[in-house]
Each structure stands twice: as C-alpha cells, then as structure tokens.
mmCIF file of C-alpha atoms in Angstrom:
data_model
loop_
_atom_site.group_PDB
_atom_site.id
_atom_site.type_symbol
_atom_site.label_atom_id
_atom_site.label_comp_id
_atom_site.label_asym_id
_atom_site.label_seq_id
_atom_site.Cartn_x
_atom_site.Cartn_y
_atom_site.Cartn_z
ATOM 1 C CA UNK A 268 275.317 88.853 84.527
ATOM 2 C CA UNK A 269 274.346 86.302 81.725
ATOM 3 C CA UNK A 270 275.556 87.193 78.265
ATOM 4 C CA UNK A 271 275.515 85.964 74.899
ATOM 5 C CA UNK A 272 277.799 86.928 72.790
ATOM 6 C CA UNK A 273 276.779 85.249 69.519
ATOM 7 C CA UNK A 274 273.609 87.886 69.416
ATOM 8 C CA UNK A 275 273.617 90.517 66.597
ATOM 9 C CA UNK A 276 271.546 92.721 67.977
ATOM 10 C CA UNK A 277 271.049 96.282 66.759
ATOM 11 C CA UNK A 278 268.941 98.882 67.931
ATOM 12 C CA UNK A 279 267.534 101.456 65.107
ATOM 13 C CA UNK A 280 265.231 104.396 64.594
ATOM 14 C CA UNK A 281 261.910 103.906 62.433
ATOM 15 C CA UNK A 282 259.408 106.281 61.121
ATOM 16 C CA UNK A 283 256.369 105.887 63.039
ATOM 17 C CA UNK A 284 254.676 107.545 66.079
ATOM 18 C CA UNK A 285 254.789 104.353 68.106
ATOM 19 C CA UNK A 286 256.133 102.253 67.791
ATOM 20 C CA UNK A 287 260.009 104.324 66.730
ATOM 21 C CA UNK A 288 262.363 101.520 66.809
ATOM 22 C CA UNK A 289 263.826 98.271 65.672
ATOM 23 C CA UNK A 290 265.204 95.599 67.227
ATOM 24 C CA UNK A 291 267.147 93.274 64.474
ATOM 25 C CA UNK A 292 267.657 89.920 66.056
ATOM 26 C CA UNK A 293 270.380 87.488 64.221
ATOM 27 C CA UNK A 294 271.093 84.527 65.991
ATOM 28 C CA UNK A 295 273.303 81.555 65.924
ATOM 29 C CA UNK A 296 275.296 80.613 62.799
ATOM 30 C CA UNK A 297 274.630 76.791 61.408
ATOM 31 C CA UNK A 298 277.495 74.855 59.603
ATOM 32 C CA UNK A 299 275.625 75.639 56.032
ATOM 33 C CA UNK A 300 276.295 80.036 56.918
ATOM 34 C CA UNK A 301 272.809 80.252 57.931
ATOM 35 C CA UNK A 302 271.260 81.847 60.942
ATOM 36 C CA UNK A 303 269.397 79.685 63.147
ATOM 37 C CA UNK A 304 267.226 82.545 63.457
ATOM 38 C CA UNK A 305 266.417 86.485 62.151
ATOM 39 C CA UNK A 306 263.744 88.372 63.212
ATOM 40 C CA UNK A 307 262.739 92.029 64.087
ATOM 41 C CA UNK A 308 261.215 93.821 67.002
ATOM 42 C CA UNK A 309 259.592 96.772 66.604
ATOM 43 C CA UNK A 310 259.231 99.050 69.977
ATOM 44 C CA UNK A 311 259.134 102.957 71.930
ATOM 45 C CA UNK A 312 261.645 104.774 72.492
ATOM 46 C CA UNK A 313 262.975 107.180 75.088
ATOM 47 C CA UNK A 314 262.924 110.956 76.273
ATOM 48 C CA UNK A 315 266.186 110.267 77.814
ATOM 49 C CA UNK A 316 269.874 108.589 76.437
ATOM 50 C CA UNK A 317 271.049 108.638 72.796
ATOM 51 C CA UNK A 318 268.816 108.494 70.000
ATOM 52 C CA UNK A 319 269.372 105.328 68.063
ATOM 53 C CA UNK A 320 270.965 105.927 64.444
ATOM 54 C CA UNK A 321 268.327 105.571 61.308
ATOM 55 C CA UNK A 322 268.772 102.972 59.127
ATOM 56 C CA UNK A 323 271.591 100.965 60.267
ATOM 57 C CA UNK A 324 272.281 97.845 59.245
ATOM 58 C CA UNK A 325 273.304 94.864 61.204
ATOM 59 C CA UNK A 326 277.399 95.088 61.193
ATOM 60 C CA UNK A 327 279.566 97.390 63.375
ATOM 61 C CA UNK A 328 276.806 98.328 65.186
ATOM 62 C CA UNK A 329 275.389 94.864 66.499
ATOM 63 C CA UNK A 330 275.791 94.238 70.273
ATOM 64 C CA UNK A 331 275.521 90.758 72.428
ATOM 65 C CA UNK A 332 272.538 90.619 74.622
ATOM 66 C CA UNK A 333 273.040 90.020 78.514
ATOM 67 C CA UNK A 334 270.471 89.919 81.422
ATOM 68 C CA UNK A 335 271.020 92.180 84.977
ATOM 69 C CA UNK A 336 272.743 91.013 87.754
ATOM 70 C CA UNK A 337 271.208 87.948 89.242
ATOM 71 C CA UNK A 338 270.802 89.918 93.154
ATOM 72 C CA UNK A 339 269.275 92.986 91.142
ATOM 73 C CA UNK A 340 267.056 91.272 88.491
ATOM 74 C CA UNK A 341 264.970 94.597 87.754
ATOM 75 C CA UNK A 342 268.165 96.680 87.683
ATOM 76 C CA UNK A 343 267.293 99.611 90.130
ATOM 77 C CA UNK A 344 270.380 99.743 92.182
ATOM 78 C CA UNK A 345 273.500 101.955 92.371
ATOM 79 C CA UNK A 346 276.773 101.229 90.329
ATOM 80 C CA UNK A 347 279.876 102.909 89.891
ATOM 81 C CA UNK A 348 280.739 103.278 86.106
ATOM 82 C CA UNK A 349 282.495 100.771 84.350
ATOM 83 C CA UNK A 350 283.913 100.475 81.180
ATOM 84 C CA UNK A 351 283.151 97.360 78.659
ATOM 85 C CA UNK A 352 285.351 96.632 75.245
ATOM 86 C CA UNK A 353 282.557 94.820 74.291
ATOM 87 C CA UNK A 354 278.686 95.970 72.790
ATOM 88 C CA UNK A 355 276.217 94.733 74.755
ATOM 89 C CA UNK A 356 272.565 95.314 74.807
ATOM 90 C CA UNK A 357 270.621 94.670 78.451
ATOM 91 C CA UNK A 358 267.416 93.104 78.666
ATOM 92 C CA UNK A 359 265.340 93.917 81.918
ATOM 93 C CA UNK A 360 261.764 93.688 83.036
ATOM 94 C CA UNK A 361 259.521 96.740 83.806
ATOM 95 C CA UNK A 362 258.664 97.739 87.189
ATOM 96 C CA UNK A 363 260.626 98.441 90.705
ATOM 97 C CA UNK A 364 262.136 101.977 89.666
ATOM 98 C CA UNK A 365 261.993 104.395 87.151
ATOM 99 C CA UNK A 366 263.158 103.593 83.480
ATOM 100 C CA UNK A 367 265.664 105.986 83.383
ATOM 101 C CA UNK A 368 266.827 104.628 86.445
ATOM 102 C CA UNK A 369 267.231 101.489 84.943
ATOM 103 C CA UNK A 370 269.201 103.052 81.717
ATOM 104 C CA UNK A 371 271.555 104.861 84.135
ATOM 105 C CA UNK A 372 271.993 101.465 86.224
ATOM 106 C CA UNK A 373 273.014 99.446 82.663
ATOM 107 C CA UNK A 374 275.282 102.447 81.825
ATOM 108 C CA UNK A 375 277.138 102.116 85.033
ATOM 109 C CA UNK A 376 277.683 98.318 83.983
ATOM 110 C CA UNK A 377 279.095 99.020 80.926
ATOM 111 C CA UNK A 378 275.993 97.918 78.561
ATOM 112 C CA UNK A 379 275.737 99.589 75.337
ATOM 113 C CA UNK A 380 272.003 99.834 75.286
ATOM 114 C CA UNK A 381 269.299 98.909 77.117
ATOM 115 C CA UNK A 382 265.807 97.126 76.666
ATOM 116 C CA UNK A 383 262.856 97.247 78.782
ATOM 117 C CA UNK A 384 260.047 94.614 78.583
ATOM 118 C CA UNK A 385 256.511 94.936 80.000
ATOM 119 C CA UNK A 386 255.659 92.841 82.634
ATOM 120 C CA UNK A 387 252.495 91.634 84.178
ATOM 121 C CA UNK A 388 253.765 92.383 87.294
ATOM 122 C CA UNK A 389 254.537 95.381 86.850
ATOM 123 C CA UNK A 390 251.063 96.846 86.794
ATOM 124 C CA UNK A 391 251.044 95.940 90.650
ATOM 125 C CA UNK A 392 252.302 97.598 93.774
ATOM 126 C CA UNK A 393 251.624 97.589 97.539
ATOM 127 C CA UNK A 394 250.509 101.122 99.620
ATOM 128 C CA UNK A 395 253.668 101.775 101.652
ATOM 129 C CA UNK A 396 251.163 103.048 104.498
ATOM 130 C CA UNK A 397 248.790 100.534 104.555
ATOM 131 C CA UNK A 398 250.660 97.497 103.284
ATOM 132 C CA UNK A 399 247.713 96.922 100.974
ATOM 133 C CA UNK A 400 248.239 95.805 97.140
ATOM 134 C CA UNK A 401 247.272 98.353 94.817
ATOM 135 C CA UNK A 402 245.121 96.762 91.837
ATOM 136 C CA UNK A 403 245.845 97.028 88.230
ATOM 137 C CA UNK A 404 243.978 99.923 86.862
ATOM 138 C CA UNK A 405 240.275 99.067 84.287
ATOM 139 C CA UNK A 406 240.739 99.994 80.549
ATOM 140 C CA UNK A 407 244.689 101.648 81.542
ATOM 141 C CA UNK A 408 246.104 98.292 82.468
ATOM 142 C CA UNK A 409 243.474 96.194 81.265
ATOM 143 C CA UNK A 410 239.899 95.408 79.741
ATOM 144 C CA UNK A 411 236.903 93.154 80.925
ATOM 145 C CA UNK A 412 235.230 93.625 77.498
ATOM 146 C CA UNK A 413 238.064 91.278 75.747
ATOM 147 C CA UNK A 414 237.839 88.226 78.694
ATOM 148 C CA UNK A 415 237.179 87.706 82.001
ATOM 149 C CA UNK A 416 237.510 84.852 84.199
ATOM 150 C CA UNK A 417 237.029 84.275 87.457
ATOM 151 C CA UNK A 418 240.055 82.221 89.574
ATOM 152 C CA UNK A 419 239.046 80.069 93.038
ATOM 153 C CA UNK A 420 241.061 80.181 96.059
ATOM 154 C CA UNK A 421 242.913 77.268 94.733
ATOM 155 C CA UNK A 422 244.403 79.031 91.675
ATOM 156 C CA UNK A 423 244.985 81.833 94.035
ATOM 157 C CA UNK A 424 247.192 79.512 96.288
ATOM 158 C CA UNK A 425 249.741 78.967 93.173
ATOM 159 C CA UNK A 426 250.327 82.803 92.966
ATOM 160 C CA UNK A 427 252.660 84.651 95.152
ATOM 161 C CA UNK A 428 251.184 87.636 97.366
ATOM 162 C CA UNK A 429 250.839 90.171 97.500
ATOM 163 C CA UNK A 430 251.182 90.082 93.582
ATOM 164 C CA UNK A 431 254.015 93.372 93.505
ATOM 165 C CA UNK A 432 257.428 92.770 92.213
ATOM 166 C CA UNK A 433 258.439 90.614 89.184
ATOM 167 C CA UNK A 434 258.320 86.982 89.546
ATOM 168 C CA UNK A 435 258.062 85.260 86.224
ATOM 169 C CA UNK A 436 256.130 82.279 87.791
ATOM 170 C CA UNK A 437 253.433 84.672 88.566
ATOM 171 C CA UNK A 438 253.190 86.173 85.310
ATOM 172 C CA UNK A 439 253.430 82.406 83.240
ATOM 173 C CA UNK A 440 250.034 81.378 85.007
ATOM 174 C CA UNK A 441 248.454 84.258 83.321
ATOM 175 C CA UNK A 442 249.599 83.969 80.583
ATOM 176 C CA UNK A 443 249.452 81.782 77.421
ATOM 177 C CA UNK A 444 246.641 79.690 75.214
ATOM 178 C CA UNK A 445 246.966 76.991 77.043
ATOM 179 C CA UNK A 446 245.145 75.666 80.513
ATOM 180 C CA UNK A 447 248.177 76.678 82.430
ATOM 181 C CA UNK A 448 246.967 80.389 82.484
ATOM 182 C CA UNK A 449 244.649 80.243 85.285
ATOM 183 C CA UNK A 450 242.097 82.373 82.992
ATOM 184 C CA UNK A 451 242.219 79.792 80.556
ATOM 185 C CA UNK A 452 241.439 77.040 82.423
ATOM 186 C CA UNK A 453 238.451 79.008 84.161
ATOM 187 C CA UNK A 454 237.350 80.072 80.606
ATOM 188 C CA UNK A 455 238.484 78.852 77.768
ATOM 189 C CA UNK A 456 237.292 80.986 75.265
ATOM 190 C CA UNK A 457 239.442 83.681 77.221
ATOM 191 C CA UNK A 458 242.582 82.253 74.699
ATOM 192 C CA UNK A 459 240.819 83.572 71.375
ATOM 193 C CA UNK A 460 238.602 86.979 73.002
ATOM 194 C CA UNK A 461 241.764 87.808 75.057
ATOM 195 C CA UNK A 462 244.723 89.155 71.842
ATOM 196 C CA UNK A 463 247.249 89.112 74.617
ATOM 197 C CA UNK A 464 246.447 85.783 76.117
ATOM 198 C CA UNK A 465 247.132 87.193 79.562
ATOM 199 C CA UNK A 466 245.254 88.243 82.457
ATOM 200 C CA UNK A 467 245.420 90.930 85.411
ATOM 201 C CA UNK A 468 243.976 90.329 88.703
ATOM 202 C CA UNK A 469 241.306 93.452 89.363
ATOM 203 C CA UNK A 470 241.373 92.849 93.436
ATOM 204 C CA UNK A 471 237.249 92.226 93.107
ATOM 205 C CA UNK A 472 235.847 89.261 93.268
ATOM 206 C CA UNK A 473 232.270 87.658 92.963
ATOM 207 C CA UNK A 474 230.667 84.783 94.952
ATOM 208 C CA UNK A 475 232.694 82.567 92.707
ATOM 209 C CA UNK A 476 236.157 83.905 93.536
ATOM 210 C CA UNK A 477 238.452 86.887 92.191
ATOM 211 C CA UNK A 478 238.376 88.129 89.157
ATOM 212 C CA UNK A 479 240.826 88.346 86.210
ATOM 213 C CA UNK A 480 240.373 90.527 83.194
ATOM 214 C CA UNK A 481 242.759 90.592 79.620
ATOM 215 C CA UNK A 482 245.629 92.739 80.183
ATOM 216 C CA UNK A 483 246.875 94.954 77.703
ATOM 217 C CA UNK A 484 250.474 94.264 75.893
ATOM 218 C CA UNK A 485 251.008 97.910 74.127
ATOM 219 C CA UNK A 486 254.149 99.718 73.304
ATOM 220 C CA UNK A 487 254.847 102.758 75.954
ATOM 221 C CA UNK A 488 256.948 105.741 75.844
ATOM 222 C CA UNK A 489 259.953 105.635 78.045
ATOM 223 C CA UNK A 490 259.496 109.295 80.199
ATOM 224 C CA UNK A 491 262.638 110.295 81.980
ATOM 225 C CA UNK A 492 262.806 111.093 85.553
ATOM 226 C CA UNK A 493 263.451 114.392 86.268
ATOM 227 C CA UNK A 494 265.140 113.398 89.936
ATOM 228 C CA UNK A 495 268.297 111.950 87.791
ATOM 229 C CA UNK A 496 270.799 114.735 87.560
ATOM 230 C CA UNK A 497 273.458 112.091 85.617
ATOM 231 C CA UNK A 498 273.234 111.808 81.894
ATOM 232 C CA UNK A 499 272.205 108.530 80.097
ATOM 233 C CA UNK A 500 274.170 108.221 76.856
ATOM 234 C CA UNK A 501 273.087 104.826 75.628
ATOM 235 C CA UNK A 502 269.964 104.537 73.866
ATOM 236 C CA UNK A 503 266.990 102.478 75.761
ATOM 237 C CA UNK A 504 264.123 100.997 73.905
ATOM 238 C CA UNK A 505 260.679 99.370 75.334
ATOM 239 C CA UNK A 506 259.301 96.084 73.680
ATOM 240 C CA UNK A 507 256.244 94.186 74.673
ATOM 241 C CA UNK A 508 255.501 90.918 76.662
ATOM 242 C CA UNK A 509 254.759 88.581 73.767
ATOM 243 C CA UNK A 510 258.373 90.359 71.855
ATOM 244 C CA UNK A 511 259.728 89.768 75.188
ATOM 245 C CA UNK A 512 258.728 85.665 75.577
ATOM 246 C CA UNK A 513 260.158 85.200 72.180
ATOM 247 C CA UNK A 514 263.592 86.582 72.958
ATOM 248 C CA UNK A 515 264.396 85.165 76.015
ATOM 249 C CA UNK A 516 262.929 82.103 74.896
ATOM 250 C CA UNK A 517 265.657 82.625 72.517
ATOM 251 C CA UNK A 518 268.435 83.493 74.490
ATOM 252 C CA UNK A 519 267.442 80.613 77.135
ATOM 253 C CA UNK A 520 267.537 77.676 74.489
ATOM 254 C CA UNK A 521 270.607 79.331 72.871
ATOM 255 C CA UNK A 522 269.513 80.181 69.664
ATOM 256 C CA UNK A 523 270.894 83.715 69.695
#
C-alpha cells in the first residue's frame, strides 16, 4: 500500500442533503510555513460505519492518505484485522464489490477512513451467463442531450474489452478537454456541451461507428449491504471523478 504521510486530511459532517461531507485537504509544508496546497472536497456519505464528527477542524483529527494494495486495487478482498498507530484515510475506486465491502476491507487494514471515487468504469459489467458486456444505462449513467460522439474502430482498438473492471487508461481516453478523450477528438464541441468532459460507451452504434454519450459525475449515497454481518466503524465518504483527478494528481506529484 502507498501512503503519504504528510496529508492532513480530515473527514467532516456538513449540513446539506447531498452532498453531507468534507474533505479538508492540506498538503505539503514549504520552507516560508506555507502549504503547498489547501483545498476542500465536498461529498455523500454512508448508511453504514461511523458518522463523521461536525465541525472539526484540521488537527488531532487529520489522517495520511494511502491507496489499496497494489494485487487488490478496488479493495474487495478478505483481510484479517489489523491494527495501525497511525490515521490513515484510503482512497479507492468504485466498482468490483459492494461499498461496504470495501469499508470493511480498509478496516481490516487498519485505515481510519475510507474514500470512494466514481469511476467511469464502473458503470460497466459483463453478464456472467452470457459473457456479454452490460452497457451503461441512458439518463442513470449518462445523457445524449449534453454530447455525443461517435468513436471508429480505431479509437475502439486503444480501449480494453470488454470495458468492465477499472483500468485508468480506459477511463483517461474519455475523459478530459483535450483531443485525447476519444469524444473530443470526434467532436469537439463535446469539451464545452459535455460539464463532465467524459464520455460512456452506450453499446449502439451507427454506420459511422459506436457511440459515446456525456457521463454523469454526481455525488451518490453509499447504501450498505445487508449480506455483511461485521460492523464497519470507520466512517466512508464518496467524492466524484473530477474531486478524484485532483487528489491523486496530488498525491502522485507529491504535493500532499
């Protein structure tokens, strides 16, 4: 597991219907005292694990951030409990298992609290009968309306398939303003129509190609599973994709 420990991260309660929590983000210290960055990250919380305190303040309560194990990236296995000295938050990507599945698995290794990201890829899955992908859903996972594009069988060929579990390379080429999101460079007006600047691929197609449609980046409640008979005590908090690319941006160059 990656960690960092210079993070001060703290995970609050806010007043809202959704999003109902606050991720306060303090980063590196420079040789003037300042941070080399502060920010915070509003997001959902859970049905399940501790409810974060109200109105904390960065202090006692801040934690380091660390990723999952490399071999279980979307954190859905089985671990004995451990005990950790040190408060950690874990960052993990939606999809693969349940989300209190996930919270249980970070538990087990000892992380203080737990953040879930959406994920493009997350919206897919395969038919365990049939082997077949199932499609992102129209106006739940995403919405024509806002930008459409349709990819060739060349910008197929840099995807993996079938499209199902996370792989961030996947998600980058639909995502961004830039021509490197396949949608983009099919239609570039999808970068100002599109307020997520990313794309889902629908499984229809045209005499063009397939088509991809703007995917929706919203906040989601965390449900429990009612199948987990073990009791999450750490609190677990869901951000979205853009909040996501920003912290582990972050975390990758070092700056928290």
């Amino acid at each position: 597991m990656k960690s960092c420990a210079v993070l001060a991260c703290l995970i609050c309660r806010a007043s809202a219907v959704l999003p109902t929590g606050v991720v306060s983000v303090v980063g590196r210290s420079l040789d003037n005292g300042a941070v080399a960055t502060e920010y915070s990250l509003l997001g959902s919380q859970a049905s399940f694990g501790a409810v974060p305190p109200m109105g904390s303040g960065v202090g006692s309560d801040a934690m380091s951030l660390m990723v999952p194990p490399a071999e279980d990236e979307l954190l859905c296995g089985s671990y004995a409990e451990s005990e950790s000295s040190a408060r950690s938050a874990m960052i993990v990507a939606r999809g693969g298992c349940t989300f209190e599945q996930k919270a249980l698995a970070a538990q087990a290794l000892g992380a203080s609290a737990l953040v879930i990201h959406n994920t493009l890829a997350s919206r897919y899955s395969l038919n365990e009968t049939t082997g077949e992908p199932l499609w992102p859903q129209d106006k739940f996972d995403y919405d024509c309306n806002f930008g459409q594009a349709t990819l060739t069988d060349s910008d197929m060929s840099a995807l993996s398939l079938p499209y199902q579990s996370y792989d961030p390379t996947n998600d980058s080429r639909l995502s961004g303003d830039t021509d490197y999101n396949l949608c983009v460079k099919n239609d570039p007006s999808f970068a100002s129509t599109c307020s997520s600047q990313r794309c889902l691929l629908t499984g229809r197609g045209n005499d063009r190609g397939n088509i991809a449609c703007c995917a929706w980046d919203l906040h989601v409640w965390l449900y429990s599973d009612p199948s987990i008979s073990h009791q999450v005590a750490i609190p677990a908090i869901f951000i979205t994709m853009e909040q996501a690319a920003r912290l582990l941006a972050d975390l990758s160059n070092n700056a928290i």
